[in-house]
Short mmCIF file of C-alpha atoms and ligand atoms in Angstrom, two decimals:
data_model
loop_
_atom_site.label_atom_id
_atom_site.label_comp_id
_atom_site.label_asym_id
_atom_site.label_seq_id
_atom_site.Cartn_x
_atom_site.Cartn_y
_atom_site.Cartn_z
CA MET A 1 -39.17 -2.13 82.17
CA ARG A 2 -39.08 -1.97 79.22
CA TYR A 3 -39.95 -4.92 76.86
CA TYR A 4 -38.95 -6.47 73.62
CA LYS A 5 -40.62 -9.57 71.68
CA LYS A 6 -40.68 -9.52 68.27
CA PRO A 7 -43.89 -8.98 66.57
CA LYS A 8 -46.15 -11.63 64.31
CA ILE A 9 -45.39 -11.18 61.01
CA ASN A 10 -48.06 -11.77 58.27
CA TYR A 11 -47.93 -11.84 54.32
CA ILE A 12 -50.82 -12.37 53.10
CA GLU A 13 -52.80 -10.97 49.61
CA SER A 14 -55.89 -9.30 50.91
CA LEU A 15 -56.40 -6.76 53.79
CA PRO A 16 -56.75 -9.17 56.88
CA GLU A 17 -60.40 -10.59 58.20
CA LYS A 18 -61.39 -8.51 61.17
CA ASN A 19 -61.85 -11.44 63.49
CA SER A 20 -58.00 -12.30 63.06
CA PHE A 21 -56.91 -9.77 64.77
CA VAL A 22 -60.32 -8.20 67.00
CA SER A 23 -61.10 -10.31 69.59
CA GLU A 24 -64.20 -10.82 71.95
CA GLY A 25 -64.93 -7.82 73.37
CA GLU A 26 -61.92 -5.75 71.97
CA THR A 27 -62.46 -2.12 70.12
CA VAL A 28 -60.12 -0.90 67.01
CA LEU A 29 -59.35 2.35 66.55
CA VAL A 30 -58.10 2.80 63.03
CA ILE A 31 -56.12 5.37 61.67
CA TYR A 32 -55.54 5.46 58.46
CA ASP A 33 -53.92 7.76 55.01
CA LEU A 34 -57.14 9.67 53.62
CA LEU A 35 -55.34 8.27 50.36
CA LEU A 36 -56.27 4.88 50.34
CA SER A 37 -60.35 5.41 49.78
CA GLU A 38 -59.99 5.89 46.19
CA ILE A 39 -58.81 2.10 46.52
CA GLU A 40 -62.42 0.33 46.19
CA GLU A 41 -60.78 -3.25 48.80
CA PHE A 42 -59.91 -0.59 51.05
CA LYS A 43 -63.27 0.91 51.14
CA ALA A 44 -65.09 -2.03 51.78
CA TRP A 45 -62.89 -3.01 54.57
CA ILE A 46 -62.91 0.39 56.46
CA GLU A 47 -66.52 0.15 56.45
CA GLN A 48 -66.81 -2.79 59.07
CA PHE A 49 -65.02 -0.52 61.44
CA GLU A 50 -67.15 1.88 64.04
CA TYR A 51 -64.02 3.80 65.61
CA ILE A 52 -61.62 5.69 62.52
CA TYR A 53 -59.14 8.36 62.10
CA GLY A 54 -58.11 9.20 58.62
CA ILE A 55 -55.13 11.59 58.08
CA MET A 56 -53.34 13.00 54.80
CA ALA A 57 -49.99 11.60 55.39
CA GLY A 58 -46.73 13.06 54.74
CA GLU A 59 -44.66 15.11 56.61
CA ALA A 60 -47.13 17.63 58.17
CA LEU A 61 -48.81 14.75 59.82
CA LYS A 62 -45.70 13.95 61.73
CA SER A 63 -45.19 18.56 62.47
CA ILE A 64 -45.33 18.29 67.13
CA LYS A 65 -47.26 21.75 66.12
CA SER A 66 -50.57 19.02 65.27
CA PHE A 67 -49.99 16.51 67.48
CA PRO A 68 -52.45 18.30 69.95
CA GLU A 69 -55.10 19.16 67.48
CA HIS A 70 -55.27 15.23 66.47
CA PHE A 71 -54.67 14.16 70.24
CA SER A 72 -57.81 15.84 71.24
CA THR A 73 -59.75 14.69 68.34
CA ILE A 74 -59.02 11.33 69.15
CA SER A 75 -59.37 11.64 72.53
CA ASN A 76 -62.80 13.19 72.23
CA LYS A 77 -64.21 10.33 69.69
CA ILE A 78 -62.22 6.83 71.69
CA SER A 79 -63.66 8.42 75.41
CA ASN A 80 -66.11 6.15 75.89
CA ILE A 81 -63.61 3.25 75.10
CA SER A 82 -61.82 1.68 78.11
CA LYS A 83 -58.31 1.23 77.33
CA LYS A 84 -58.29 -2.46 78.34
CA SER A 85 -60.14 -3.11 75.59
CA LEU A 86 -58.47 -0.17 72.94
CA LYS A 87 -56.46 -1.33 70.08
CA ILE A 88 -54.66 1.22 67.44
CA ILE A 89 -54.42 0.12 63.73
CA ALA A 90 -52.97 1.96 61.79
CA ILE A 91 -52.65 1.44 57.65
CA GLY A 92 -50.30 3.85 55.56
CA GLY A 93 -47.16 4.46 54.56
CA GLY A 94 -44.31 5.56 57.10
CA SER A 95 -45.31 8.68 57.98
CA VAL A 96 -49.22 7.50 59.25
CA GLY A 97 -46.74 4.82 61.04
CA ASP A 98 -44.90 7.05 62.72
CA PHE A 99 -47.91 9.00 63.81
CA SER A 100 -50.29 6.17 64.87
CA GLY A 101 -47.02 4.27 66.54
CA PHE A 102 -46.47 7.78 68.40
CA PHE A 103 -50.24 8.35 69.87
CA ALA A 104 -50.36 4.19 71.21
CA SER A 105 -47.87 5.03 73.17
CA VAL A 106 -48.81 8.12 74.60
CA TYR A 107 -52.00 7.42 74.89
CA LYS A 108 -53.41 6.32 78.77
CA ARG A 109 -49.48 5.87 78.30
CA GLY A 110 -49.43 2.73 75.64
CA VAL A 111 -52.27 1.47 73.87
CA PRO A 112 -51.95 -1.77 72.19
CA LEU A 113 -50.47 -1.32 68.10
CA LEU A 114 -51.05 -3.04 65.02
CA HIS A 115 -49.40 -2.08 61.36
CA ILE A 116 -51.12 -2.15 58.23
CA PRO A 117 -47.78 -0.98 56.07
CA THR A 118 -48.94 0.16 52.48
CA THR A 119 -45.89 1.50 51.11
CA TRP A 120 -43.15 -0.64 50.53
CA LEU A 121 -40.86 1.40 52.41
CA ALA A 122 -43.19 0.62 55.68
CA ALA A 123 -43.09 -2.48 54.74
CA ILE A 124 -39.52 -3.13 54.51
CA ASP A 125 -38.83 -0.39 56.68
CA SER A 126 -40.67 1.79 59.04
CA ALA A 127 -43.26 -0.52 59.56
CA HIS A 128 -40.82 -2.84 62.01
CA GLY A 129 -37.76 -2.32 64.41
CA GLY A 130 -40.67 0.05 67.49
CA LYS A 131 -39.32 3.33 66.50
CA ASN A 132 -42.12 6.15 65.82
CA ALA A 133 -41.09 10.44 65.52
CA LEU A 134 -42.85 13.21 65.14
CA ASN A 135 -40.65 15.84 63.81
CA SER A 136 -40.02 19.40 66.05
CA THR A 137 -40.14 22.53 64.22
CA ILE A 138 -36.33 22.63 63.42
CA ALA A 139 -35.50 19.11 62.63
CA LYS A 140 -36.78 15.45 61.56
CA ASN A 141 -37.63 12.70 63.94
CA GLN A 142 -36.89 14.57 67.46
CA ILE A 143 -39.57 13.77 69.43
CA GLY A 144 -40.51 10.03 69.30
CA THR A 145 -40.84 6.34 71.61
CA PHE A 146 -39.45 3.15 70.99
CA TYR A 147 -42.63 1.05 71.08
CA PHE A 148 -43.36 -2.16 68.91
CA PRO A 149 -46.56 -3.07 67.37
CA GLU A 150 -48.17 -7.03 68.86
CA GLU A 151 -48.83 -7.55 64.80
CA ILE A 152 -47.86 -6.46 61.47
CA PHE A 153 -50.22 -7.34 58.23
CA ILE A 154 -48.32 -7.29 54.94
CA CYS A 155 -50.86 -6.07 51.75
CA LYS A 156 -49.36 -7.16 48.72
CA ASN A 157 -52.71 -6.28 46.61
CA ILE A 158 -52.62 -2.77 48.91
CA ILE A 159 -49.09 -1.99 48.25
CA SER A 160 -49.94 -2.57 44.81
CA TYR A 161 -50.88 0.61 43.85
CA LEU A 162 -48.42 2.52 44.99
CA PRO A 163 -46.99 4.82 42.47
CA ASP A 164 -43.63 4.20 40.86
CA ASP A 165 -41.66 6.95 42.66
CA GLN A 166 -42.95 5.12 45.96
CA THR A 167 -42.00 1.60 44.11
CA LEU A 168 -38.18 2.83 43.64
CA SER A 169 -38.15 4.06 46.85
CA GLY A 170 -38.29 1.28 48.78
CA PHE A 171 -35.78 -0.20 46.50
CA GLY A 172 -33.56 2.36 48.08
CA GLU A 173 -34.01 0.29 51.59
CA ILE A 174 -33.69 -2.80 49.82
CA VAL A 175 -30.49 -1.72 48.75
CA LYS A 176 -29.30 -0.76 51.47
CA THR A 177 -30.04 -3.53 53.16
CA ALA A 178 -28.37 -5.65 50.49
CA MET A 179 -24.91 -4.16 50.81
CA LEU A 180 -25.46 -4.12 54.41
CA SER A 181 -26.33 -8.05 54.61
CA GLY A 182 -24.18 -9.27 51.78
CA GLU A 183 -25.47 -12.19 50.14
CA PRO A 184 -27.30 -14.29 49.53
CA LEU A 185 -29.85 -11.05 49.72
CA TRP A 186 -27.56 -9.19 46.79
CA SER A 187 -27.85 -11.96 44.53
CA LYS A 188 -31.50 -12.46 44.87
CA LEU A 189 -31.58 -8.56 44.06
CA PRO A 190 -33.64 -7.78 40.25
CA THR A 191 -31.55 -7.08 36.91
CA GLN A 192 -34.45 -5.65 34.82
CA SER A 193 -34.18 -1.66 34.52
CA LYS A 194 -38.21 -1.56 36.18
CA VAL A 195 -38.44 -2.77 39.53
CA SER A 196 -41.40 -5.43 39.30
CA LEU A 197 -43.93 -5.64 42.54
CA ASP A 198 -43.77 -9.95 42.66
CA LYS A 199 -39.85 -9.46 42.54
CA ILE A 200 -40.40 -7.07 45.33
CA TRP A 201 -42.77 -9.25 47.13
CA SER A 202 -40.55 -12.10 47.18
CA LEU A 203 -37.63 -10.63 48.58
CA ILE A 204 -39.70 -8.96 51.73
CA PRO A 205 -39.74 -11.80 54.29
CA GLU A 206 -35.76 -11.90 53.99
CA ILE A 207 -35.22 -8.03 54.21
CA VAL A 208 -37.56 -8.09 57.11
CA ASP A 209 -35.83 -11.05 58.95
CA ILE A 210 -32.35 -9.61 58.30
CA LYS A 211 -34.07 -6.50 60.57
CA TYR A 212 -35.51 -8.48 63.11
CA GLY A 213 -32.14 -9.77 63.20
CA ILE A 214 -30.40 -6.93 64.28
CA VAL A 215 -33.31 -5.03 66.40
CA SER A 216 -33.72 -8.31 68.18
CA LYS A 217 -29.81 -7.96 69.32
CA ASP A 218 -30.49 -4.25 70.54
CA PRO A 219 -34.32 -3.02 70.37
CA PHE A 220 -33.79 -0.23 71.99
CA GLU A 221 -30.47 1.52 70.62
CA ASP A 222 -28.37 0.87 73.75
CA THR A 223 -25.47 -0.48 72.49
CA SER A 224 -24.10 0.66 68.92
CA VAL A 225 -25.06 -2.91 66.75
CA ARG A 226 -28.02 -1.38 64.96
CA GLN A 227 -26.05 2.09 64.14
CA VAL A 228 -25.63 -0.20 60.81
CA LEU A 229 -29.34 0.00 59.61
CA ASN A 230 -28.32 3.93 58.99
CA LEU A 231 -25.96 3.14 56.14
CA GLY A 232 -26.84 5.84 53.89
CA HIS A 233 -28.94 7.70 56.22
CA THR A 234 -26.61 10.31 57.44
CA ILE A 235 -26.67 12.33 53.85
CA GLY A 236 -29.97 10.55 53.02
CA HIS A 237 -31.32 12.69 55.99
CA ILE A 238 -30.42 15.69 54.42
CA LEU A 239 -30.80 15.20 50.94
CA GLU A 240 -34.60 14.41 52.45
CA LYS A 241 -35.04 17.20 53.70
CA ARG A 242 -33.48 19.87 51.93
CA PHE A 243 -35.04 18.61 48.34
CA ASP A 244 -38.11 16.67 50.18
CA LEU A 245 -36.75 13.47 48.01
CA PRO A 246 -38.54 10.04 48.77
CA HIS A 247 -36.66 8.49 51.63
CA GLY A 248 -35.38 5.53 49.94
CA GLU A 249 -33.97 7.43 47.16
CA ALA A 250 -31.69 9.69 49.77
CA VAL A 251 -30.97 6.69 50.99
CA ALA A 252 -29.94 5.98 47.28
CA GLN A 253 -27.72 8.78 47.41
CA GLY A 254 -26.24 8.19 50.57
CA LEU A 255 -25.29 5.01 49.58
CA HIS A 256 -23.35 6.79 47.19
CA PHE A 257 -21.57 9.09 48.88
CA THR A 258 -20.37 6.07 50.95
CA LEU A 259 -18.85 4.47 48.73
CA ASP A 260 -16.71 6.69 47.49
CA TRP A 261 -15.86 7.79 50.60
CA SER A 262 -15.59 4.25 51.81
CA ILE A 263 -13.14 3.70 48.83
CA GLU A 264 -10.88 6.87 49.42
CA LYS A 265 -10.48 5.58 53.15
CA LYS A 266 -9.04 2.52 51.51
CA TYR A 267 -11.54 0.54 53.81
CA LEU A 268 -13.20 -1.09 50.39
CA VAL A 269 -11.16 -2.23 47.53
CA LYS A 270 -11.91 -1.35 43.69
CA ALA A 271 -12.98 -4.72 43.15
CA ASP A 272 -16.52 -4.50 45.77
CA TYR A 273 -17.07 -1.03 45.00
CA ASP A 274 -17.06 -1.45 41.68
CA ILE A 275 -20.02 -4.09 42.03
CA MET A 276 -21.49 -2.51 44.30
CA LYS A 277 -21.48 1.66 41.95
CA SER A 278 -22.79 -0.09 39.49
CA TYR A 279 -25.12 -1.22 40.10
CA LEU A 280 -26.38 1.28 42.66
CA SER A 281 -25.78 3.85 39.90
CA SER A 282 -28.52 1.35 37.38
CA TYR A 283 -31.42 2.36 39.49
CA PHE A 284 -29.82 5.34 41.29
CA PRO A 285 -27.43 6.97 39.00
CA CYS A 286 -26.02 9.81 41.29
CA ILE A 287 -27.64 13.63 41.50
CA LYS A 288 -24.69 15.49 43.48
CA ASP A 289 -24.11 17.75 40.09
CA LYS A 290 -28.05 18.53 40.63
CA ILE A 291 -28.31 19.78 44.27
CA SER A 292 -24.45 20.79 44.99
CA GLU A 293 -25.12 24.26 43.17
CA HIS A 294 -28.22 24.50 45.44
CA MET A 295 -26.34 22.76 48.69
CA THR A 296 -24.01 25.08 50.88
CA LYS A 297 -21.13 24.28 53.21
CA GLU A 298 -23.45 26.48 55.78
CA MET A 299 -26.67 25.08 55.34
CA THR A 300 -25.59 21.42 55.26
CA LEU A 301 -23.72 21.96 59.00
CA GLN A 302 -27.08 23.51 59.77
CA LEU A 303 -28.83 20.16 58.94
CA LEU A 304 -26.14 18.09 59.98
CA LEU A 305 -26.05 20.40 63.26
CA SER A 306 -29.70 19.34 63.99
CA ASP A 307 -29.12 14.85 63.43
CA LYS A 308 -30.56 14.03 66.77
CA LYS A 309 -27.50 11.24 66.25
CA LEU A 310 -24.68 14.01 67.27
CA ASP A 311 -22.47 13.70 70.05
CA LEU A 312 -21.19 16.56 72.58
CA ASN A 313 -18.11 16.65 70.72
CA GLN A 314 -20.58 17.46 67.08
CA LYS A 315 -19.04 14.34 66.12
CA LEU A 316 -21.25 11.18 64.98
CA ASN A 317 -21.35 7.54 64.30
CA PHE A 318 -21.15 7.39 60.13
CA VAL A 319 -21.32 3.66 59.24
CA PHE A 320 -19.07 2.63 56.06
CA LEU A 321 -18.70 -0.44 54.20
CA LYS A 322 -15.55 -2.81 53.53
CA GLY A 323 -16.80 -4.56 51.23
CA LEU A 324 -20.06 -6.62 50.61
CA GLY A 325 -22.30 -7.35 53.87
CA GLN A 326 -19.26 -5.94 56.14
CA PRO A 327 -20.47 -2.03 57.64
CA TYR A 328 -18.30 -0.31 59.69
CA VAL A 329 -18.85 2.07 62.48
CA GLU A 330 -17.20 5.02 62.98
CA SER A 331 -17.23 8.13 64.75
CA VAL A 332 -16.27 11.35 62.57
CA ASN A 333 -16.29 14.86 63.03
CA VAL A 334 -19.43 17.11 61.17
CA VAL A 335 -16.75 19.19 59.72
CA ASP A 336 -14.51 16.09 57.89
CA ILE A 337 -18.34 15.19 56.49
CA ILE A 338 -18.54 18.65 55.23
CA SER A 339 -15.24 18.64 53.82
CA LYS A 340 -16.02 15.27 52.34
CA LEU A 341 -18.50 16.33 50.94
CA TYR A 342 -16.93 19.72 49.23
CA HIS A 343 -14.32 17.16 48.24
CA HIS A 344 -16.32 15.18 46.46
CA SER A 345 -18.54 17.96 45.27
CA TRP A 346 -22.11 16.82 46.62
CA ILE A 347 -21.85 20.83 48.12
CA SER A 348 -21.04 23.88 47.43
N1 NAD B 1 -40.16 4.65 62.38
C1 NAD B 1 -39.20 4.16 61.53
O1 NAD B 1 -38.31 3.02 61.14
C2 NAD B 1 -39.23 4.92 59.56
C3 NAD B 1 -37.67 4.61 58.94
C4 NAD B 1 -37.87 4.86 58.05
C5 NAD B 1 -39.16 5.61 57.58
N2 NAD B 1 -39.40 6.59 57.88
C6 NAD B 1 -40.17 7.39 57.46
O2 NAD B 1 -41.41 6.69 57.08
C7 NAD B 1 -41.53 8.20 56.13
C8 NAD B 1 -41.76 8.07 54.79
O3 NAD B 1 -42.36 7.03 54.56
P1 NAD B 1 -43.08 6.61 53.35
O4 NAD B 1 -42.60 6.65 51.77
O5 NAD B 1 -43.78 5.33 53.66
O6 NAD B 1 -44.27 8.18 53.88
P2 NAD B 1 -45.56 8.36 53.22
O7 NAD B 1 -46.60 7.46 54.18
O8 NAD B 1 -45.58 10.01 53.10
O9 NAD B 1 -46.06 7.80 52.17
C9 NAD B 1 -45.77 8.72 50.93
C10 NAD B 1 -47.08 8.60 49.89
O10 NAD B 1 -47.37 7.45 48.60
C11 NAD B 1 -49.37 7.25 49.40
N3 NAD B 1 -49.52 6.16 49.70
C12 NAD B 1 -49.00 5.50 50.76
N4 NAD B 1 -49.70 4.01 50.81
C13 NAD B 1 -50.27 3.80 49.61
C14 NAD B 1 -50.65 3.28 48.29
N5 NAD B 1 -50.93 1.44 49.05
N6 NAD B 1 -51.21 3.36 46.88
C15 NAD B 1 -50.82 4.71 47.07
N7 NAD B 1 -50.73 5.75 47.29
C16 NAD B 1 -49.88 5.58 48.85
C17 NAD B 1 -49.10 8.41 50.77
O11 NAD B 1 -50.38 9.04 50.72
C18 NAD B 1 -48.37 9.48 50.48
O12 NAD B 1 -48.10 10.04 49.43
C19 NAD B 1 -40.75 9.37 56.63
O13 NAD B 1 -41.62 10.56 57.17
C20 NAD B 1 -39.80 8.84 57.06
O14 NAD B 1 -39.65 9.29 58.19
C21 NAD B 1 -40.06 6.22 59.55
ZN1 ZN B 2 -34.96 4.14 56.01
#
């Protein structure tokens, strides 16, 4: 029996006190991004824990090929801890969260999981929603489980160390959420050229609530309700994989294509198109001119065919926009996507 309970979410300035999430008799294994060891606050915090496992963040961590080795090393480390007293806490960005979530869900058929997301993207998106994934040798995110954490700590200080390109990546997901949900979030989006830490921080609870509002109606993707969260992602995933773009920046490019196709299909009126297109372009100029020469029809088809959301008829549910806050899901053939990408000069 699958069971969904919304995780407890804490918005805090500093890393959480150990006794706020470890009770007497419990032992935690902290799986952490090694890069965090350069941060003084983190160094002092991690010292309190006996069981720790540092890993390099990134897509290589999510490779199914390297998982057995990680699994053995971690299992050896924690072999003397009984399953009943063990908790896993993941501290890092989306790759660390995905890896740790998968590990927690399969280790002895599942042990409790907590997340401390350290990138905006993880704080807004990947730590929520209960999905984790490893990458197969062919495509991204093909092996995974639904496994909700019990608790999530979103800590401002630790996220503040993030470099600008990663901040922008998180902002791409924010723009997606605002296009998806419309007002009131849309009118609260920043307008200054550089997105400030405080501004993003102030928007996070509303964005996280919007995500849970959708996830709680369809926690295990049994219906199509959650599909709207994929706005911008069909093309975003292709660009992320092909050009190694940060996830949120790739999604922002996917939003450009979504807007262009939505107006062409007359789902979107010009006034709404202009408002969204001009806001999106001010932070994420469309880069189709730079990428089209490196993307052939054949290559794009291969990338789309490896999309796990594809059905047997080679169709997938594409999220269009009928207005601000009005996503519209429609089944489209991959061949139509290729032809639209070509027609709009995204590929050659
Ligand atoms: N499970 C989901 O629902 C879901 C949703 C969206 C994305 N994802 C996955 O998330 C991953 C992308 O997430 P991400 O962008 O957070 O990636 P990431 O974990 O690779 O982190 C990005 C970079 O930021 C560094 N970093 C992390 N925290 C930092 C900090 N506080 N200060 C400085 N540097 C820091 C990392 O070391 C890494 O170099 C992808 O693998 C994607 O597939 C999963
Ligand atoms: Zn995303």
